[in-house]
Tab-separated table of C-alpha atoms in Angstrom:
chain	number	residue	atom	x	y	z
K	1	MET	CA	245.275	-21.551	-114.795
K	2	SER	CA	247.550	-18.505	-114.469
K	3	LYS	CA	247.185	-18.028	-118.317
K	4	ARG	CA	243.394	-17.782	-117.919
K	5	LYS	CA	243.532	-15.263	-115.203
K	6	SER	CA	245.981	-13.114	-117.120
K	7	SER	CA	243.731	-13.214	-120.187
K	8	SER	CA	240.600	-12.069	-118.185
K	9	LYS	CA	242.610	-9.092	-116.635
K	10	LYS	CA	243.572	-7.920	-120.090
K	11	THR	CA	240.044	-8.278	-121.323
K	12	LEU	CA	238.678	-6.130	-118.405
K	13	PHE	CA	241.382	-3.532	-118.931
K	14	TRP	CA	240.416	-3.240	-122.620
K	15	VAL	CA	236.709	-2.908	-121.823
K	16	VAL	CA	237.175	-0.198	-119.147
K	17	GLY	CA	239.521	1.581	-121.491
K	18	VAL	CA	237.052	1.655	-124.355
K	19	LEU	CA	234.184	2.712	-122.214
K	20	GLY	CA	236.298	5.618	-120.713
K	21	PHE	CA	237.398	6.649	-124.200
K	22	ILE	CA	233.810	6.718	-125.297
K	23	VAL	CA	232.663	8.800	-122.189
K	24	LEU	CA	235.485	11.274	-122.720
K	25	LEU	CA	234.924	11.565	-126.396
K	26	GLY	CA	231.219	12.355	-125.844
K	27	LEU	CA	232.012	14.948	-123.274
K	28	THR	CA	234.411	16.599	-125.642
K	29	LEU	CA	231.901	16.593	-128.509
K	30	ARG	CA	229.150	18.015	-126.277
K	31	VAL	CA	231.525	20.819	-124.886
K	32	THR	CA	232.679	21.726	-128.435
K	33	GLY	CA	229.030	21.912	-129.715
K	34	VAL	CA	229.368	18.942	-132.093
K	35	ILE	CA	226.453	17.143	-130.389
K	36	GLY	CA	223.684	17.863	-127.811
K	37	ASN	CA	223.500	21.576	-128.834
K	38	SER	CA	219.907	21.632	-130.456
K	39	ASP	CA	218.474	25.173	-129.728
K	40	THR	CA	214.982	24.683	-128.304
K	41	GLY	CA	214.708	28.357	-127.423
K	42	LYS	CA	213.434	30.175	-124.209
K	43	GLU	CA	210.522	28.536	-122.475
K	44	VAL	CA	207.520	30.841	-122.155
K	45	GLU	CA	203.922	30.725	-121.142
K	46	THR	CA	201.258	32.164	-123.397
K	47	ALA	CA	197.692	33.244	-123.579
K	48	THR	CA	195.257	34.217	-126.383
K	49	ALA	CA	194.244	37.854	-127.042
K	50	LYS	CA	190.446	37.888	-126.976
K	51	LEU	CA	187.308	40.125	-126.903
K	52	LYS	CA	186.318	40.992	-123.440
K	53	THR	CA	184.233	43.533	-121.364
K	54	ILE	CA	186.663	45.330	-119.066
K	55	THR	CA	185.551	47.489	-116.157
K	56	GLN	CA	188.189	49.605	-114.521
K	57	LEU	CA	188.091	49.617	-110.680
K	58	VAL	CA	189.113	52.004	-107.965
K	59	SER	CA	189.573	50.108	-104.811
K	60	ALA	CA	189.535	51.525	-101.285
K	61	SER	CA	189.023	50.384	-97.779
K	62	GLY	CA	186.983	52.066	-95.027
K	63	LYS	CA	184.319	51.746	-92.395
K	64	VAL	CA	180.496	51.365	-92.372
K	65	GLN	CA	178.603	54.168	-90.790
K	66	PRO	CA	175.004	55.486	-90.752
K	67	GLU	CA	174.188	57.950	-93.477
K	68	ILE	CA	172.207	60.048	-90.938
K	69	GLU	CA	173.534	60.072	-87.344
K	70	VAL	CA	172.492	62.678	-84.882
K	71	VAL	CA	174.661	63.253	-81.865
K	72	ILE	CA	172.730	64.058	-78.739
K	73	ARG	CA	174.263	66.726	-76.360
K	74	PRO	CA	172.506	68.672	-73.668
K	75	ASP	CA	171.831	72.354	-73.868
K	76	VAL	CA	171.986	72.614	-70.103
K	77	SER	CA	174.087	71.224	-67.431
K	78	GLY	CA	173.048	69.043	-64.532
K	79	GLU	CA	172.483	65.567	-63.101
K	80	ILE	CA	170.776	62.945	-65.146
K	81	ILE	CA	167.718	61.842	-63.053
K	82	GLU	CA	166.123	59.575	-65.718
K	83	LEU	CA	167.593	57.705	-68.725
K	84	ALA	CA	164.754	56.426	-70.606
K	85	VAL	CA	166.539	54.315	-73.293
K	86	LYS	CA	169.297	51.785	-73.609
K	87	GLU	CA	171.659	51.155	-76.461
K	88	GLY	CA	170.111	49.568	-79.386
K	89	ASP	CA	166.516	50.730	-78.642
K	90	PHE	CA	164.512	52.072	-81.526
K	91	VAL	CA	163.026	55.442	-80.843
K	92	ARG	CA	160.375	57.689	-82.680
K	93	GLN	CA	160.668	61.495	-83.125
K	94	GLY	CA	159.668	63.091	-79.809
K	95	ASP	CA	160.226	60.151	-77.498
K	96	LEU	CA	161.696	60.932	-74.183
K	97	LEU	CA	165.471	60.181	-74.038
K	98	VAL	CA	166.945	61.840	-70.835
K	99	ARG	CA	165.675	63.931	-67.978
K	100	ILE	CA	168.153	66.317	-66.281
K	101	LYS	CA	167.458	67.456	-62.643
K	102	PRO	CA	165.338	70.745	-63.095
K	103	ASP	CA	165.434	72.173	-59.604
K	104	ILE	CA	167.992	74.867	-60.174
K	105	TYR	CA	166.157	75.932	-63.336
K	106	GLN	CA	162.811	75.948	-61.488
K	107	ALA	CA	164.287	78.215	-58.806
K	108	GLN	CA	165.675	80.511	-61.270
K	109	ILE	CA	162.254	80.820	-62.793
K	110	ASP	CA	160.514	81.508	-59.547
K	111	ASN	CA	163.244	84.194	-58.850
K	112	LEU	CA	162.661	85.825	-62.201
K	113	ASN	CA	158.837	85.724	-61.770
K	114	ALA	CA	159.219	87.651	-58.441
K	115	ALA	CA	161.528	90.263	-60.179
K	116	LEU	CA	159.005	90.679	-63.040
K	117	LEU	CA	156.220	91.347	-60.431
K	118	THR	CA	158.504	93.905	-58.850
K	119	GLN	CA	159.162	95.648	-62.145
K	120	LYS	CA	155.351	95.790	-62.851
K	121	ALA	CA	154.778	97.409	-59.388
K	122	ARG	CA	157.461	99.978	-60.178
K	123	LEU	CA	155.858	100.659	-63.496
K	124	GLU	CA	152.549	101.462	-61.709
K	125	GLN	CA	154.414	103.738	-59.290
K	126	THR	CA	156.127	105.531	-62.209
K	127	ARG	CA	152.903	105.867	-64.055
K	128	ALA	CA	151.078	107.377	-61.041
K	129	ALA	CA	154.126	109.939	-60.598
K	130	LEU	CA	153.804	110.720	-64.294
K	131	ILE	CA	150.110	111.670	-63.824
K	132	ARG	CA	150.916	113.960	-60.995
K	133	ALA	CA	153.836	115.552	-63.009
K	134	GLU	CA	151.480	116.150	-65.925
K	135	ALA	CA	148.863	117.756	-63.729
K	136	ALA	CA	151.536	120.074	-62.250
K	137	TYR	CA	152.959	120.871	-65.615
K	138	GLN	CA	149.354	121.842	-66.994
K	139	ARG	CA	148.638	124.029	-63.929
K	140	ASP	CA	152.130	125.843	-64.116
K	141	ASN	CA	151.727	126.295	-67.874
K	142	THR	CA	148.491	128.149	-67.265
K	143	LEU	CA	149.991	130.286	-64.425
K	144	TYR	CA	153.218	130.942	-66.557
K	145	GLU	CA	151.006	132.280	-69.349
K	146	LYS	CA	149.219	134.675	-66.927
K	147	ASP	CA	152.766	135.688	-65.358
K	148	LEU	CA	151.684	134.395	-62.046
K	149	ILE	CA	154.792	132.333	-61.612
K	150	SER	CA	158.379	132.770	-62.732
K	151	GLU	CA	159.962	131.130	-65.759
K	152	MET	CA	162.236	129.047	-63.564
K	153	GLU	CA	159.299	127.446	-61.779
K	154	TYR	CA	157.648	126.638	-65.212
K	155	ILE	CA	160.965	125.071	-66.553
K	156	GLN	CA	161.242	123.101	-63.400
K	157	SER	CA	157.666	121.754	-63.700
K	158	LYS	CA	158.107	120.951	-67.426
K	159	SER	CA	161.484	119.064	-66.712
K	160	GLU	CA	159.839	116.976	-64.020
K	161	PHE	CA	157.047	115.932	-66.375
K	162	ASP	CA	159.617	114.897	-69.087
K	163	SER	CA	161.595	113.015	-66.504
K	164	GLN	CA	158.497	111.073	-65.412
K	165	LYS	CA	157.815	110.152	-69.006
K	166	ALA	CA	161.208	108.886	-69.571
K	167	SER	CA	160.910	106.930	-66.305
K	168	LEU	CA	157.830	105.253	-67.521
K	169	LYS	CA	159.593	104.278	-70.665
K	170	ALA	CA	162.401	102.763	-68.697
K	171	ALA	CA	160.077	100.878	-66.496
K	172	GLU	CA	158.454	99.324	-69.553
K	173	TYR	CA	161.776	98.269	-70.907
K	174	GLN	CA	162.845	96.676	-67.587
K	175	ILE	CA	159.685	94.729	-67.797
K	176	GLN	CA	160.463	93.509	-71.239
K	177	SER	CA	163.878	92.588	-70.076
K	178	ALA	CA	162.533	90.631	-67.110
K	179	GLN	CA	160.040	88.760	-69.385
K	180	ALA	CA	162.905	87.864	-71.831
K	181	GLN	CA	164.978	86.418	-68.975
K	182	LEU	CA	161.910	84.563	-67.766
K	183	ARG	CA	161.358	83.115	-71.186
K	184	GLN	CA	164.926	82.033	-71.417
K	185	ALA	CA	164.749	80.392	-67.989
K	186	GLN	CA	161.574	78.626	-68.897
K	187	GLU	CA	163.276	77.478	-72.253
K	188	GLU	CA	166.290	76.138	-70.135
K	189	LEU	CA	163.783	74.305	-67.856
K	190	GLU	CA	162.224	72.619	-71.026
K	191	GLN	CA	165.753	71.749	-72.133
K	192	THR	CA	166.154	69.499	-69.091
K	193	VAL	CA	163.885	67.119	-70.901
K	194	ILE	CA	165.655	65.680	-73.968
K	195	ARG	CA	163.561	64.116	-76.740
K	196	ALA	CA	164.519	62.110	-79.957
K	197	PRO	CA	164.955	64.613	-82.816
K	198	GLN	CA	164.206	61.896	-85.415
K	199	ASN	CA	163.134	58.140	-85.862
K	200	GLY	CA	166.251	56.039	-85.271
K	201	THR	CA	168.252	53.531	-83.157
K	202	VAL	CA	170.077	54.621	-80.126
K	203	THR	CA	173.755	53.999	-80.700
K	204	GLY	CA	176.817	55.029	-78.729
K	205	LEU	CA	175.229	55.476	-75.360
K	206	THR	CA	177.873	56.936	-73.119
K	207	VAL	CA	176.194	58.115	-69.923
K	208	GLU	CA	174.376	56.523	-67.054
K	209	GLU	CA	171.662	57.715	-64.722
K	210	GLY	CA	173.085	59.864	-62.008
K	211	GLU	CA	175.991	61.077	-64.074
K	212	ARG	CA	176.540	64.914	-64.327
K	213	VAL	CA	176.737	66.357	-68.009
K	214	LEU	CA	177.998	69.531	-69.286
K	215	GLY	CA	175.612	71.721	-71.557
K	216	ASN	CA	176.363	73.535	-74.758
K	217	ALA	CA	177.149	76.907	-73.273
K	218	GLN	CA	180.517	78.175	-74.474
K	219	MET	CA	181.914	74.839	-75.667
K	220	ALA	CA	180.646	71.358	-76.906
K	221	GLY	CA	178.532	69.749	-74.285
K	222	THR	CA	178.742	66.105	-73.166
K	223	GLU	CA	177.989	63.663	-75.920
K	224	MET	CA	175.358	61.395	-74.427
K	225	MET	CA	174.301	59.220	-77.359
K	226	ARG	CA	173.601	59.008	-80.981
K	227	VAL	CA	170.418	58.388	-82.777
K	228	SER	CA	171.102	56.687	-86.247
K	229	LEU	CA	169.104	55.523	-89.237
K	230	LEU	CA	170.475	51.988	-89.372
K	231	ASP	CA	168.434	51.036	-92.479
K	232	ARG	CA	170.437	53.680	-94.458
K	233	MET	CA	174.107	52.825	-94.166
K	234	GLU	CA	177.219	53.957	-96.089
K	235	VAL	CA	180.881	53.224	-96.434
K	236	LEU	CA	183.390	56.020	-95.692
K	237	VAL	CA	186.649	55.405	-97.608
K	238	GLU	CA	189.763	57.235	-98.559
K	239	VAL	CA	190.763	57.268	-102.088
K	240	ASN	CA	194.337	58.115	-103.306
K	241	GLU	CA	194.866	61.274	-105.223
K	242	ASN	CA	196.024	59.354	-108.294
K	243	ASP	CA	192.682	57.456	-108.338
K	244	ILE	CA	190.144	60.195	-107.310
K	245	VAL	CA	190.208	61.795	-110.688
K	246	ASN	CA	188.555	58.697	-112.056
K	247	VAL	CA	185.762	58.679	-109.445
K	248	ASP	CA	182.488	60.266	-110.192
K	249	TYR	CA	179.036	60.840	-108.553
K	250	ALA	CA	176.653	57.873	-109.035
K	251	ASP	CA	179.514	55.487	-109.969
K	252	THR	CA	178.389	51.984	-109.342
K	253	SER	CA	180.313	50.104	-106.503
K	254	ARG	CA	180.774	46.541	-105.214
K	255	ILE	CA	181.164	46.353	-101.334
K	256	GLU	CA	182.645	43.616	-99.399
K	257	VAL	CA	182.195	43.774	-95.534
K	258	ASP	CA	184.554	41.621	-93.358
K	259	ALA	CA	181.715	40.462	-91.293
K	260	TYR	CA	180.223	38.874	-94.289
K	261	PRO	CA	182.868	37.018	-96.179
K	262	GLU	CA	182.265	35.829	-99.712
K	263	ARG	CA	179.338	38.177	-100.141
K	264	LYS	CA	179.181	41.340	-102.239
K	265	PHE	CA	176.602	44.214	-101.866
K	266	ASN	CA	175.718	46.959	-104.297
K	267	GLY	CA	176.633	50.637	-103.658
K	268	VAL	CA	176.734	54.051	-105.289
K	269	VAL	CA	178.929	57.002	-104.748
K	270	THR	CA	177.058	59.848	-103.188
K	271	GLU	CA	179.756	62.220	-101.857
K	272	ILE	CA	183.358	63.109	-103.065
K	273	ALA	CA	185.338	65.414	-100.784
K	274	ASN	CA	187.126	68.470	-102.339
K	275	SER	CA	189.487	68.888	-99.284
K	276	ALA	CA	192.308	66.449	-99.133
K	277	GLN	CA	193.190	64.275	-96.056
K	278	ILE	CA	197.136	64.485	-95.788
K	279	THR	CA	199.223	62.267	-93.690
K	280	GLY	CA	203.019	62.459	-93.263
K	281	SER	CA	203.058	66.059	-94.509
K	282	GLY	CA	206.583	67.118	-95.509
K	283	THR	CA	208.126	63.710	-95.436
K	284	ASN	CA	208.837	60.957	-97.883
K	285	GLU	CA	205.874	59.018	-96.647
K	286	GLN	CA	203.359	61.939	-97.391
K	287	VAL	CA	200.120	60.492	-98.658
K	288	THR	CA	197.206	62.423	-99.934
K	289	ASN	CA	193.710	60.989	-99.936
K	290	TYR	CA	190.127	62.094	-100.457
K	291	GLN	CA	187.085	60.968	-98.596
K	292	VAL	CA	184.385	59.259	-100.594
K	293	LYS	CA	180.966	58.157	-99.249
K	294	VAL	CA	179.293	55.142	-100.942
K	295	ARG	CA	175.691	54.339	-100.106
K	296	ILE	CA	174.799	50.679	-99.621
K	297	ILE	CA	171.915	50.164	-101.788
K	298	THR	CA	171.399	46.436	-101.038
K	299	PRO	CA	168.455	46.161	-98.615
K	300	HIS	CA	169.827	45.846	-95.071
K	301	ASN	CA	168.995	46.196	-91.540
K	302	ILE	CA	165.209	45.900	-92.225
K	303	ASP	CA	164.755	44.999	-88.512
K	304	SER	CA	165.896	48.374	-87.198
K	305	SER	CA	162.377	49.479	-86.511
K	306	PRO	CA	159.215	47.711	-85.445
K	307	GLU	CA	157.607	48.739	-88.676
K	308	GLN	CA	160.142	47.128	-90.683
K	309	MET	CA	160.448	43.698	-88.974
K	310	VAL	CA	159.511	41.720	-92.159
K	311	ARG	CA	160.827	38.505	-93.469
K	312	ASN	CA	160.089	37.003	-96.883
K	313	GLU	CA	158.391	33.777	-95.654
K	314	ALA	CA	157.631	32.720	-99.275
K	315	SER	CA	161.211	32.598	-100.431
K	316	GLU	CA	162.457	29.417	-101.838
K	317	GLY	CA	165.935	29.423	-100.315
K	318	PRO	CA	168.025	30.945	-97.641
K	319	GLU	CA	169.937	33.201	-100.156
K	320	GLU	CA	166.638	34.950	-101.231
K	321	SER	CA	165.699	35.826	-97.596
K	322	PHE	CA	169.155	36.875	-96.515
K	323	VAL	CA	169.319	40.449	-95.248
K	324	PRO	CA	172.655	41.740	-93.809
K	325	ASN	CA	172.624	43.482	-90.495
K	326	PHE	CA	175.308	46.087	-90.747
K	327	ARG	CA	176.668	47.875	-87.637
K	328	PRO	CA	178.548	51.225	-87.404
K	329	GLY	CA	182.293	50.668	-87.641
K	330	MET	CA	182.399	47.413	-89.481
K	331	SER	CA	185.455	47.156	-91.998
K	332	ALA	CA	184.640	47.173	-95.740
K	333	THR	CA	186.253	47.293	-99.019
K	334	ILE	CA	184.795	48.788	-101.999
K	335	ASP	CA	185.476	48.529	-105.808
K	336	ILE	CA	184.197	51.555	-107.555
K	337	GLU	CA	183.410	50.836	-111.386
K	338	THR	CA	184.797	54.000	-113.105
K	339	GLN	CA	184.853	53.152	-116.742
K	340	THR	CA	183.643	50.105	-118.839
K	341	ALA	CA	184.924	49.089	-122.252
K	342	VAL	CA	182.545	46.535	-123.949
K	343	ASN	CA	183.835	43.720	-126.279
K	344	VAL	CA	187.476	45.030	-126.810
K	345	VAL	CA	190.679	43.245	-127.444
K	346	SER	CA	192.432	42.377	-124.163
K	347	VAL	CA	195.244	40.416	-122.912
K	348	PRO	CA	196.480	39.477	-119.380
K	349	ILE	CA	198.124	42.549	-117.718
K	350	GLN	CA	201.538	40.883	-117.366
K	351	ALA	CA	201.653	40.308	-121.233
K	352	VAL	CA	202.389	44.092	-121.709
K	353	THR	CA	205.945	45.122	-121.047
K	354	VAL	CA	208.364	47.971	-121.941
K	355	ARG	CA	211.207	48.030	-124.329
K	356	ASP	CA	213.838	50.761	-125.221
K	357	PHE	CA	213.529	51.249	-128.847
K	358	ALA	CA	216.522	53.647	-128.791
K	359	LYS	CA	218.793	50.896	-127.788
K	360	ASP	CA	217.655	48.683	-130.702
K	361	GLN	CA	218.393	51.561	-133.119
K	362	THR	CA	221.792	51.844	-131.543
K	363	SER	CA	222.403	48.136	-132.234
K	364	GLU	CA	221.530	48.384	-135.686
K	365	ASN	CA	224.089	51.065	-136.309
K	366	GLY	CA	226.867	48.704	-135.069
K	367	GLU	CA	227.367	50.196	-131.639
K	368	THR	CA	227.810	48.118	-128.465
K	369	GLU	CA	225.341	48.623	-125.625
K	370	ASP	CA	228.022	50.043	-123.353
K	371	SER	CA	229.561	52.388	-125.910
K	372	ALA	CA	226.181	53.693	-126.910
K	373	GLU	CA	224.951	54.584	-123.397
K	374	ILE	CA	228.078	56.643	-122.343
K	375	MET	CA	230.796	57.673	-124.810
K	376	LEU	CA	233.620	60.027	-124.337
K	377	ALA	CA	234.425	62.169	-127.414
K	378	ASN	CA	238.192	62.454	-128.497
K	379	SER	CA	238.089	66.075	-128.114
K	380	GLN	CA	239.919	68.354	-125.825
K	381	ASP	CA	236.642	69.105	-124.060
K	382	ASP	CA	235.990	65.439	-123.307
K	383	ASP	CA	232.123	66.106	-123.643
K	384	LEU	CA	230.003	63.444	-122.151
K	385	ILE	CA	227.378	62.107	-124.575
K	386	ILE	CA	224.333	60.396	-122.922
K	387	ARG	CA	221.777	58.375	-125.150
K	388	GLU	CA	218.061	59.265	-124.594
K	389	GLU	CA	215.742	56.406	-123.938
K	390	ASP	CA	212.743	55.649	-126.021
K	391	MET	CA	210.552	53.527	-123.865
K	392	ARG	CA	207.310	51.935	-125.487
K	393	LYS	CA	204.705	49.458	-124.512
K	394	VAL	CA	204.953	46.087	-126.378
K	395	VAL	CA	203.727	42.461	-126.335
K	396	PHE	CA	205.452	39.420	-127.731
K	397	VAL	CA	203.477	37.356	-130.285
K	398	ILE	CA	204.327	33.809	-131.091
K	399	GLU	CA	204.737	33.299	-134.909
K	400	ASP	CA	206.456	30.134	-136.414
K	401	GLY	CA	208.244	29.356	-132.968
K	402	LYS	CA	209.643	32.830	-132.446
K	403	ALA	CA	208.661	35.709	-130.153
K	404	ILE	CA	207.939	38.770	-132.407
K	405	ARG	CA	207.616	41.967	-130.584
K	406	LYS	CA	204.792	44.364	-131.400
K	407	GLU	CA	204.233	47.747	-130.140
K	408	VAL	CA	200.815	48.404	-128.696
K	409	GLU	CA	198.729	51.104	-127.447
K	410	THR	CA	196.742	50.170	-124.169
K	411	GLY	CA	193.506	51.519	-122.526
K	412	ILE	CA	191.848	50.752	-119.244
K	413	SER	CA	192.441	47.511	-117.108
K	414	ASP	CA	190.728	45.552	-114.522
K	415	ASN	CA	192.266	43.262	-111.915
K	416	SER	CA	193.602	40.731	-114.568
K	417	HIS	CA	193.260	42.024	-118.084
K	418	ILE	CA	194.192	45.283	-120.017
K	419	GLN	CA	192.533	46.748	-123.110
K	420	ILE	CA	194.582	46.836	-126.288
K	421	LEU	CA	193.679	49.895	-128.407
K	422	SER	CA	195.959	49.302	-131.257
K	423	GLY	CA	198.843	46.908	-132.347
K	424	LEU	CA	197.095	43.542	-131.698
K	425	GLU	CA	194.206	41.565	-132.900
K	426	ALA	CA	191.956	39.079	-131.173
K	427	GLY	CA	193.094	35.409	-131.508
K	428	GLU	CA	196.788	36.091	-131.491
K	429	GLU	CA	199.017	34.187	-129.004
K	430	VAL	CA	200.980	36.429	-126.645
K	431	VAL	CA	203.708	35.721	-124.163
K	432	ILE	CA	202.625	36.103	-120.520
K	433	GLY	CA	205.570	34.670	-118.566
K	434	SER	CA	207.707	33.957	-116.863
K	435	TYR	CA	208.115	37.509	-115.543
K	436	ARG	CA	211.896	37.368	-115.676
K	437	THR	CA	211.937	36.166	-119.194
K	438	LEU	CA	209.208	38.712	-120.433
K	439	SER	CA	210.754	41.681	-118.657
K	440	ASN	CA	214.330	41.078	-119.264
K	441	LEU	CA	215.508	38.233	-121.379
K	442	LEU	CA	213.227	37.960	-124.282
K	443	ASN	CA	214.162	39.836	-127.361
K	444	ASP	CA	212.470	40.287	-130.832
K	445	GLY	CA	212.948	37.115	-132.935
K	446	ASP	CA	214.090	34.796	-130.176
K	447	LYS	CA	213.107	31.149	-130.393
K	448	VAL	CA	210.643	30.018	-127.799
K	449	THR	CA	209.287	26.886	-126.464
K	450	VAL	CA	205.560	27.201	-125.046
K	451	ASN	CA	204.995	25.466	-121.850
K	452	ASN	CA	201.329	26.276	-120.557
K	453	LYS	CA	201.040	23.529	-117.998
K	454	VAL	CA	200.867	25.935	-115.009
K	455	SER	CA	199.138	28.673	-117.161
K	456	THR	CA	195.723	29.799	-115.487
K	457	PHE	CA	194.978	32.603	-117.948
K	458	ASN	CA	192.164	31.930	-120.513
């Protein structure tokens, strides 16, 4: 019995020993590279260069606003005694908006009327005095010619006549002045009644009946309301100085309004500012933008006036009858189509990277990267030699399982693809990822393994 146990233990030891030897041998061979060292290359994702129409976009965000908006301010000060509209009302040109208490202006007119009558009475008195002075002058002139009166009496009579003529002129001018003051007062009285300057919708009503307002005398008066054409809306955006050079008048735009998600509206550039809007001036955060106005040309706000309350009853579906109702201040994003290249060779944007060709030239000459970048000469001056970079745009093309670097010239781009002007043909397979591999690790001639399981580029 004891011999059988001893034999089993020996067998178990031999088996364990053999297995351990085999494992150890396998690890040794793997570490030394004898086995398990088949080079499958770097794993990459690829896409095919293809012919595509590319439209370059300039994107910006801003606010929706009426294209025509009139700010209503009173020309005279006073208390509002009648407010004939409320916010959202549609008004026609000439409709009553506000009445300001006219009492003080009516009293001023009465006062000026009385002053004018007084001036007219004084004019008649002056005219009568002039007639008397003229008769006396004619009489004394005859007597002076006959030497019946002295020269002093003649001069005095003539001076009185000239004085009365001047007084008559002054009285006439005073009447003209009084009439002008009366016209001004009457105009101010008329300005106590404020009417709509154009057809439109009342927006931004900021006053109430009984409130006192300040007129446009020596400063801007109280803003009471705005009258806007809501069926002619635009988007005011700020475009960065790097992009504004690509924007031109009448450029087509696509507009997205936050209030209408997943919908796009058509627009056209109507104004481009010449003066910049600068924020953070003099700091590292300085930003220079230019204001651009984009008119919304998609039909909208058709119910902003009684004449335009129309719906397409014969439409087949809700999409055909949908008309957006934009309001001032809504947030919007625009994509301005600045350039379009039709049927050109294009690749996904991330396929294009940069490489330093000077570094490759240095490697061909047998220098190491470190010694090529900075070298100290063995001279007494110890001059520092810096290698100049030669950065160029390239793509990596898959050929026979290898990544072949090709220098390319690029054109315009959209949100996903970039135009290739030269260096690549449609149909070639290019590397598009991963970003780390493409930007840093991948070199000309490297073996690669294509893995497009998660690629979404077509």
